Short mmCIF file of C-alpha atoms in Angstrom, two decimals:
data_model
loop_
_atom_site.label_atom_id
_atom_site.label_comp_id
_atom_site.label_asym_id
_atom_site.label_seq_id
_atom_site.Cartn_x
_atom_site.Cartn_y
_atom_site.Cartn_z
CA MET A 25 -18.80 -36.57 61.84
CA SER A 26 -18.89 -33.45 59.94
CA ASP A 27 -17.05 -32.12 56.63
CA PHE A 28 -14.84 -28.85 56.90
CA LEU A 29 -15.17 -27.30 53.66
CA MET A 30 -13.21 -24.77 51.21
CA PRO A 31 -15.18 -21.85 52.52
CA SER A 32 -16.03 -19.20 49.80
CA LEU A 33 -14.27 -16.02 50.90
CA GLY A 34 -16.05 -13.75 48.32
CA ALA A 35 -17.86 -13.52 44.80
CA ASP A 36 -14.52 -13.60 42.95
CA MET A 37 -13.49 -16.98 44.70
CA GLU A 38 -13.53 -20.24 43.09
CA LYS A 39 -10.73 -22.41 44.42
CA GLY A 40 -8.03 -21.99 46.99
CA THR A 41 -4.59 -23.93 48.17
CA VAL A 42 -3.80 -25.00 51.61
CA VAL A 43 -0.92 -23.73 52.48
CA GLU A 44 -0.47 -24.70 55.97
CA TRP A 45 -2.52 -27.17 58.58
CA LEU A 46 -2.36 -25.67 62.22
CA LYS A 47 -3.98 -28.56 63.28
CA LYS A 48 -2.95 -32.27 63.05
CA PRO A 49 -5.29 -35.58 63.17
CA GLY A 50 -6.30 -36.11 66.88
CA ASP A 51 -5.95 -32.58 68.01
CA ARG A 52 -9.15 -31.05 69.83
CA VAL A 53 -10.76 -28.13 67.88
CA GLU A 54 -13.06 -25.53 69.52
CA ARG A 55 -15.45 -23.41 67.70
CA GLY A 56 -13.47 -20.35 66.33
CA ASP A 57 -10.00 -21.98 66.46
CA VAL A 58 -7.84 -21.67 63.10
CA VAL A 59 -7.24 -25.02 61.70
CA ALA A 60 -5.75 -24.09 58.35
CA VAL A 61 -4.40 -21.20 56.11
CA VAL A 62 -6.08 -21.27 52.52
CA GLU A 63 -4.24 -18.84 49.72
CA THR A 64 -6.55 -17.28 47.08
CA GLN A 65 -6.11 -14.62 44.66
CA LYS A 66 -6.39 -12.27 47.13
CA GLY A 67 -3.76 -13.75 49.76
CA ALA A 68 -3.54 -15.98 52.29
CA PHE A 69 -6.49 -16.36 54.92
CA GLU A 70 -7.02 -18.13 58.19
CA ILE A 71 -9.75 -20.50 58.28
CA GLU A 72 -11.62 -21.20 61.29
CA VAL A 73 -14.16 -24.28 62.45
CA PHE A 74 -17.45 -23.23 63.58
CA GLU A 75 -17.90 -26.25 65.94
CA GLN A 76 -16.13 -28.43 68.98
CA GLY A 77 -14.85 -31.48 68.29
CA VAL A 78 -11.72 -33.69 67.21
CA LEU A 79 -9.73 -33.26 63.67
CA SER A 80 -9.87 -36.87 62.77
CA GLU A 81 -8.86 -36.80 59.20
CA ILE A 82 -6.96 -34.46 56.92
CA LEU A 83 -7.85 -35.13 53.09
CA VAL A 84 -6.23 -32.21 51.45
CA PRO A 85 -2.28 -32.08 52.26
CA LEU A 86 -0.18 -29.08 51.76
CA GLY A 87 0.01 -27.32 48.33
CA THR A 88 -3.06 -28.61 47.32
CA GLU A 89 -5.70 -26.82 45.13
CA ALA A 90 -9.34 -27.17 45.95
CA PRO A 91 -12.29 -25.92 44.80
CA VAL A 92 -14.99 -23.82 47.11
CA GLY A 93 -17.03 -26.27 48.73
CA ALA A 94 -14.50 -29.51 48.53
CA VAL A 95 -14.12 -31.24 51.73
CA LEU A 96 -10.86 -30.41 53.24
CA ALA A 97 -10.88 -32.56 56.47
CA ARG A 98 -13.35 -34.18 58.76
CA ILE A 99 -14.25 -33.39 62.31
CA ASP A 100 -15.48 -35.55 65.05
CA GLY A 101 -18.47 -33.67 66.89
CA LEU A 102 -18.80 -33.00 70.54
CA ALA A 103 -18.65 -36.48 72.14
CA ALA A 104 -15.41 -37.03 70.65
CA ALA A 105 -14.17 -33.70 71.96
CA LYS A 106 -14.90 -34.92 75.24
CA ALA A 107 -13.53 -38.04 75.04
CA ALA A 108 -10.09 -36.29 73.84
CA ALA A 109 -10.27 -34.00 76.91
CA GLY A 110 -10.34 -37.03 79.65
CA PRO A 111 -12.72 -37.54 82.32
CA PRO A 112 -13.88 -34.58 84.52
CA PRO A 113 -12.04 -33.16 87.79
CA PRO A 114 -13.38 -35.12 90.45
CA LEU A 115 -16.27 -34.01 93.00
CA VAL A 116 -17.51 -31.42 90.24
CA PRO A 117 -20.87 -32.20 89.17
CA PRO A 118 -20.90 -32.96 85.15
CA ALA A 119 -22.20 -29.82 83.36
CA THR A 120 -25.48 -30.69 81.01
CA ALA A 121 -23.94 -30.90 77.56
CA ALA A 122 -24.85 -28.21 74.84
CA ALA A 123 -25.82 -29.12 71.55
CA PRO A 124 -23.07 -27.84 69.19
CA ALA A 125 -23.32 -24.04 67.95
CA ALA A 126 -24.81 -23.64 64.44
CA VAL A 127 -22.84 -22.39 61.72
CA PRO A 128 -23.16 -18.92 61.30
CA PRO A 129 -25.07 -17.80 57.88
CA ALA A 130 -22.14 -16.86 55.16
CA ALA A 131 -22.69 -13.82 52.95
CA GLN A 132 -23.91 -15.93 50.29
CA PRO A 133 -25.45 -19.71 50.23
CA LEU A 134 -22.57 -22.70 50.38
CA PRO A 135 -22.24 -24.40 46.63
CA PRO A 136 -23.74 -27.76 46.86
CA ARG A 137 -21.85 -30.03 48.77
CA ARG A 138 -18.87 -31.84 47.23
CA GLU A 139 -17.17 -35.11 47.90
CA ALA A 140 -13.84 -35.08 48.97
CA LEU A 141 -11.41 -33.59 46.51
CA PRO A 142 -9.95 -36.57 45.18
CA SER A 143 -6.33 -34.54 44.90
CA ALA A 144 -4.56 -38.03 46.08
CA GLU A 145 -5.68 -39.37 42.56
CA ARG A 146 -4.41 -36.32 40.39
CA LEU A 147 -1.16 -35.97 42.31
CA ARG A 148 -0.19 -39.49 42.31
CA ILE A 149 -0.03 -39.90 46.07
CA SER A 150 -1.25 -42.58 48.37
CA PRO A 151 -3.97 -41.32 50.89
CA ALA A 152 -1.88 -42.41 53.65
CA ALA A 153 0.98 -40.42 52.20
CA ALA A 154 -1.07 -37.42 51.86
CA ARG A 155 -2.29 -37.78 55.43
CA ARG A 156 1.75 -38.05 56.55
CA ALA A 157 2.39 -34.91 54.22
CA ALA A 158 -0.54 -32.85 56.35
CA GLU A 159 1.24 -33.89 59.56
CA LEU A 160 4.46 -33.29 58.54
CA GLY A 161 3.98 -30.00 57.02
CA VAL A 162 5.66 -31.11 53.66
CA ASP A 163 4.35 -29.51 50.38
CA VAL A 164 4.17 -32.74 48.07
CA ARG A 165 4.06 -30.46 45.09
CA ALA A 166 7.84 -30.78 45.38
CA LEU A 167 8.08 -34.07 45.47
CA SER A 168 8.57 -37.01 42.64
CA GLY A 169 7.25 -40.35 44.01
CA SER A 170 9.04 -43.99 44.12
CA GLY A 171 5.38 -45.76 44.03
CA PRO A 172 4.40 -47.56 41.03
CA GLY A 173 3.79 -45.19 38.22
CA GLY A 174 5.58 -42.17 40.09
CA ALA A 175 3.17 -42.35 42.81
CA ILE A 176 4.28 -40.58 46.26
CA ALA A 177 4.65 -42.96 49.12
CA ILE A 178 4.64 -42.35 53.09
CA ALA A 179 8.62 -42.99 52.74
CA ASP A 180 9.18 -40.15 50.20
CA VAL A 181 7.45 -37.60 52.55
CA GLU A 182 9.49 -38.89 55.29
CA ALA A 183 12.57 -38.83 53.69
CA ALA A 184 11.64 -35.28 52.42
CA ALA A 185 10.89 -33.90 56.00
CA ALA A 186 14.08 -35.24 57.21
CA ARG A 187 16.03 -34.16 54.16
CA GLU A 188 15.39 -30.44 54.97
CA PRO A 189 13.59 -28.03 57.53
CA VAL A 190 9.68 -27.75 56.15
CA ALA A 191 9.42 -23.87 54.52
CA ALA A 192 7.34 -21.37 55.83
CA PRO A 193 3.82 -21.07 54.35
CA ARG A 194 3.51 -18.08 52.13
CA ARG A 195 1.83 -15.28 53.92
CA GLY A 196 1.97 -12.58 50.93
CA PHE A 197 -0.40 -12.00 48.06
CA ASP A 198 0.34 -12.23 44.51
CA PRO A 199 -0.73 -8.58 43.20
CA ALA A 200 -1.33 -9.65 39.70
CA ALA A 201 -3.34 -12.30 40.82
CA MET A 202 -5.26 -9.94 43.04
CA ARG A 203 -5.93 -7.49 40.72
CA GLN A 204 -7.45 -10.16 38.54
CA ALA A 205 -9.44 -11.22 40.89
CA ILE A 206 -10.55 -7.74 41.68
CA ALA A 207 -11.42 -7.35 37.90
CA THR A 208 -13.60 -10.43 37.72
CA ALA A 209 -15.76 -9.51 40.96
CA MET A 210 -16.23 -5.76 39.53
CA ALA A 211 -16.93 -6.81 35.78
CA ARG A 212 -19.67 -8.97 37.50
CA SER A 213 -21.08 -6.68 39.51
CA LYS A 214 -21.33 -3.76 36.74
CA ARG A 215 -22.69 -6.44 34.12
CA GLU A 216 -25.19 -7.98 36.72
CA ILE A 217 -26.39 -5.16 39.06
CA PRO A 218 -28.23 -2.06 38.00
CA HIS A 219 -26.38 0.72 40.00
CA TYR A 220 -27.90 3.84 41.19
CA TYR A 221 -25.53 6.64 42.75
CA LEU A 222 -26.33 9.52 44.99
CA SER A 223 -23.90 11.79 46.73
CA LEU A 224 -24.20 14.11 49.85
CA PRO A 225 -21.93 16.94 51.04
CA ILE A 226 -21.54 16.44 54.80
CA ASP A 227 -20.48 19.33 57.25
CA LEU A 228 -17.51 17.49 59.42
CA GLY A 229 -17.45 20.92 61.41
CA GLN A 230 -19.26 19.32 64.50
CA ALA A 231 -17.36 16.48 64.03
CA MET A 232 -14.08 17.38 63.84
CA GLN A 233 -14.49 20.03 66.86
CA TRP A 234 -15.40 17.37 69.05
CA LEU A 235 -12.59 15.18 67.92
CA THR A 236 -9.79 17.43 68.54
CA ALA A 237 -11.11 17.92 72.30
CA GLU A 238 -12.09 14.55 72.64
CA ASN A 239 -8.21 13.57 71.57
CA ASP A 240 -6.62 16.44 73.60
CA ARG A 241 -7.99 14.68 76.83
CA ARG A 242 -6.25 11.19 75.50
CA ASP A 243 -3.13 9.54 75.60
CA VAL A 244 -1.56 9.20 72.02
CA GLU A 245 -2.30 5.79 71.82
CA ARG A 246 -6.10 5.96 72.75
CA ARG A 247 -6.54 8.71 70.15
CA LEU A 248 -9.40 8.32 67.59
CA LEU A 249 -9.14 9.41 64.03
CA PRO A 250 -12.19 10.32 61.76
CA ALA A 251 -12.34 6.88 60.50
CA ALA A 252 -14.04 5.78 63.43
CA LEU A 253 -16.98 8.18 63.66
CA LEU A 254 -17.36 7.58 59.79
CA LEU A 255 -17.86 3.82 60.57
CA LYS A 256 -20.15 4.28 63.96
CA ALA A 257 -22.19 6.60 61.93
CA VAL A 258 -22.47 4.52 58.84
CA ALA A 259 -23.48 1.14 61.27
CA LEU A 260 -26.02 3.40 62.76
CA ALA A 261 -27.45 4.82 59.83
CA LEU A 262 -27.84 1.14 58.39
CA ARG A 263 -30.18 0.12 61.75
CA GLU A 264 -32.31 2.73 60.68
CA VAL A 265 -32.46 2.19 57.16
CA PRO A 266 -31.91 -1.58 57.05
CA GLN A 267 -33.05 -1.69 53.22
CA LEU A 268 -29.58 -1.58 52.14
CA ASN A 269 -28.12 -3.80 54.67
CA GLY A 270 -27.90 -7.53 53.49
CA PHE A 271 -27.45 -9.18 50.13
CA TRP A 272 -29.04 -9.92 46.39
CA ILE A 273 -29.65 -13.93 46.20
CA ASP A 274 -31.63 -15.99 44.38
CA GLY A 275 -33.38 -13.13 42.58
CA ALA A 276 -34.66 -11.47 45.77
CA PRO A 277 -32.98 -9.08 48.59
CA LYS A 278 -32.06 -10.66 52.03
CA LEU A 279 -31.44 -8.37 54.51
CA SER A 280 -29.86 -9.14 57.69
CA SER A 281 -30.39 -8.01 61.19
CA ALA A 282 -26.68 -7.99 61.72
CA ILE A 283 -24.67 -5.15 60.43
CA HIS A 284 -21.27 -6.14 59.51
CA VAL A 285 -19.57 -3.11 57.50
CA GLY A 286 -16.78 -4.16 55.10
CA TRP A 287 -13.83 -1.55 55.55
CA ALA A 288 -12.06 -1.16 52.34
CA ILE A 289 -8.13 -1.71 52.83
CA SER A 290 -5.31 -0.49 50.42
CA LEU A 291 -2.66 -3.07 50.49
CA ARG A 292 1.04 -2.33 50.12
CA GLY A 293 2.01 -3.36 46.72
CA GLY A 294 -1.52 -2.73 45.01
CA GLY A 295 -4.55 -4.23 45.54
CA LEU A 296 -7.61 -4.22 48.25
CA MET A 297 -9.67 -6.17 50.54
CA ALA A 298 -12.55 -5.25 52.54
CA PRO A 299 -13.03 -7.60 55.66
CA ALA A 300 -15.63 -7.31 57.92
CA ILE A 301 -15.98 -5.25 61.45
CA HIS A 302 -18.63 -7.40 62.81
CA ASP A 303 -21.42 -5.96 64.80
CA ALA A 304 -20.45 -2.44 63.83
CA ASP A 305 -23.45 -0.80 65.41
CA ARG A 306 -23.09 -2.29 68.75
CA LEU A 307 -19.39 -1.03 69.03
CA THR A 308 -18.15 2.08 70.84
CA LEU A 309 -15.69 4.79 69.26
CA ASP A 310 -13.13 2.92 71.22
CA GLN A 311 -13.92 -0.41 70.15
CA ALA A 312 -14.60 0.63 66.91
CA MET A 313 -10.70 2.24 66.48
CA ALA A 314 -9.32 -0.70 68.12
CA ALA A 315 -11.01 -2.62 65.21
CA LEU A 316 -9.91 -0.97 62.41
CA ARG A 317 -6.36 -0.42 63.75
CA ASP A 318 -6.24 -4.30 64.37
CA LEU A 319 -7.77 -5.18 60.83
CA VAL A 320 -5.59 -2.95 59.03
CA THR A 321 -2.39 -4.57 60.56
CA ARG A 322 -3.55 -7.84 60.04
CA ALA A 323 -4.71 -7.47 56.24
CA ARG A 324 -1.25 -6.07 55.25
CA THR A 325 0.53 -9.15 57.33
CA ALA A 326 -1.88 -11.69 55.65
CA ARG A 327 -3.85 -12.39 59.02
CA ILE A 328 -7.34 -11.79 58.11
CA ARG A 329 -9.53 -14.75 58.95
CA GLY A 330 -12.01 -16.29 56.39
CA SER A 331 -14.85 -15.44 58.38
CA GLU A 332 -14.41 -11.85 58.13
CA MET A 333 -14.38 -12.08 54.26
CA MET A 334 -17.62 -14.41 54.31
CA ASP A 335 -20.18 -11.96 55.60
CA PRO A 336 -19.78 -8.19 55.43
CA THR A 337 -23.50 -7.10 54.76
CA VAL A 338 -22.23 -3.62 53.08
CA THR A 339 -18.82 -2.04 52.23
CA VAL A 340 -17.52 1.13 53.19
CA THR A 341 -14.69 2.92 51.54
CA SER A 342 -13.03 6.19 52.51
CA LEU A 343 -9.82 7.82 50.59
CA GLY A 344 -8.72 9.30 53.69
CA GLU A 345 -7.08 13.08 53.96
CA ARG A 346 -5.05 12.44 50.90
CA GLY A 347 -7.78 11.38 48.22
CA ALA A 348 -9.97 12.79 45.79
CA ASP A 349 -13.12 14.49 46.54
CA SER A 350 -15.30 11.83 46.32
CA VAL A 351 -15.52 8.28 45.22
CA LEU A 352 -18.24 6.25 43.43
CA GLY A 353 -17.79 2.61 44.55
CA VAL A 354 -18.80 -0.46 42.61
CA ILE A 355 -20.89 -2.76 44.74
CA TYR A 356 -19.26 -6.19 45.75
CA PRO A 357 -21.62 -8.67 44.90
CA PRO A 358 -24.14 -10.09 46.33
CA GLN A 359 -23.98 -6.94 48.52
CA LEU A 360 -26.54 -4.37 48.34
CA ALA A 361 -24.72 -1.08 48.52
CA ILE A 362 -21.36 0.45 49.11
CA VAL A 363 -21.11 3.66 50.95
CA GLY A 364 -18.03 6.08 50.06
CA PHE A 365 -16.07 9.15 51.80
CA GLY A 366 -14.13 11.50 49.73
CA ALA A 367 -11.17 13.41 51.56
CA PRO A 368 -12.42 16.01 53.87
CA ARG A 369 -11.88 19.73 52.31
CA MET A 370 -12.30 23.18 53.66
CA THR A 371 -15.16 24.88 51.64
CA ALA A 372 -16.76 27.95 51.81
CA SER A 373 -20.54 27.31 53.29
CA ILE A 374 -23.13 29.62 54.80
CA VAL A 375 -23.51 28.91 58.37
CA ASP A 376 -26.31 30.83 60.32
CA GLY A 377 -26.60 33.63 57.18
CA GLU A 378 -22.60 33.63 57.13
CA ILE A 379 -20.15 32.44 54.54
CA ARG A 380 -17.61 30.63 56.74
CA GLN A 381 -15.02 27.90 56.04
CA ARG A 382 -16.15 24.58 56.84
CA PRO A 383 -14.67 20.92 56.56
CA MET A 384 -17.08 19.23 54.32
CA VAL A 385 -16.86 15.52 52.95
CA GLN A 386 -18.57 14.24 50.25
CA ALA A 387 -20.55 10.87 51.09
CA THR A 388 -21.64 8.81 48.28
CA LEU A 389 -23.81 5.85 47.87
CA ALA A 390 -23.80 3.18 45.10
CA ALA A 391 -26.81 1.00 45.70
CA ASP A 392 -28.60 -1.96 43.74
CA HIS A 393 -31.60 -0.52 41.79
CA ARG A 394 -33.20 -4.16 42.06
CA ALA A 395 -33.58 -3.74 45.65
CA SER A 396 -34.18 -0.23 46.53
CA ASP A 397 -34.52 3.00 45.09
CA GLY A 398 -33.23 6.91 45.17
CA ALA A 399 -35.79 7.85 47.79
CA ILE A 400 -34.00 4.90 50.34
CA GLY A 401 -30.83 5.65 49.58
CA SER A 402 -31.39 9.18 50.48
CA ARG A 403 -32.57 8.47 53.51
CA LEU A 404 -29.57 6.29 54.69
CA LEU A 405 -26.76 9.50 53.29
CA ALA A 406 -29.35 11.52 55.61
CA ALA A 407 -29.04 9.55 58.49
CA ILE A 408 -25.10 9.32 57.92
CA ASP A 409 -25.37 13.43 58.23
CA GLN A 410 -27.36 13.49 61.10
CA HIS A 411 -25.02 10.89 63.13
CA LEU A 412 -21.65 13.21 62.41
CA GLN A 413 -23.86 16.11 63.52
CA LYS A 414 -24.01 14.38 66.92
CA PRO A 415 -20.50 13.16 67.51
CA GLU A 416 -21.06 12.53 71.26
CA ALA A 417 -23.73 10.14 70.66
CA LEU A 418 -21.90 7.80 68.48
#
């Protein structure tokens, strides 16, 4: 038996509200299955499990707020999953059972394990009624109880379910709440992290020339955007300068061997988030472009998964073609750095002894001075520049 906990989806998250259960008690779950939808100040996120088993018990009903680390449900392990699946087909030798996969490390340590949230007591709802509400998708906040002292009973839950259809779970976000969450995280960052800033103008002539020629050979739906080149160049540069890829935890840098780039996405209605593109250094340009398109679409329709918010090892913010000339980012704790790209501009530049108009972009770096210094930061910007001069090799 293991606990399914309220995850930490960023340094600014203290609690979340369960707005949808996608599995019910008795359902089999596989590693990576989305089990619940949790709403935070930054919107609604799909929460996955990282093991195989059977969802045995839901402890937090719909509409209940729980702190990070609270037990939301319990899962029976691999043996229960095999039992739920039934006996194997005849004449097929049984495969050797593998050990359950370990939970991948998160971007920051999980909070101390807490006991199951005493939500039933605070809401004055019996545990059986709480489980029934989760099964039927009833928001217990809207109910008045008929039990002793106004406690919500199973009959109240079932009557509410029969009285009207269950409302669709919320999938949007509150711009004011998101702005408050951003303010909290950024204030903490500027208060605790000694930032240093570097910038470097990068000539995009080679990259844009290659990109134009490459796109001319492609169908419209398969064409690449400059963002894919920037993403891959940063990821490869971090492979060469790993001192900026990781987290500041417990008073020391904790570097990551995986490169998960958090790509800052501006949301309609205001606010932003930076979910991770996992193993960005291993992606082809086509895969990077597909990942970017998918991430932007899901971010703007509240379909981001919790795991994509938990483990970015660095953040990249790109202002696009209509942005300012440069951006000086604020590090998202506990990360060590944020890379920024301004809008490309045609600029007079000396090339082979001649003054020419070249597309230039201002690349910037904000890094944690506790973990690195300007020499290392300069190496990262130089590596990004070098990769963008050889776009065919990205």
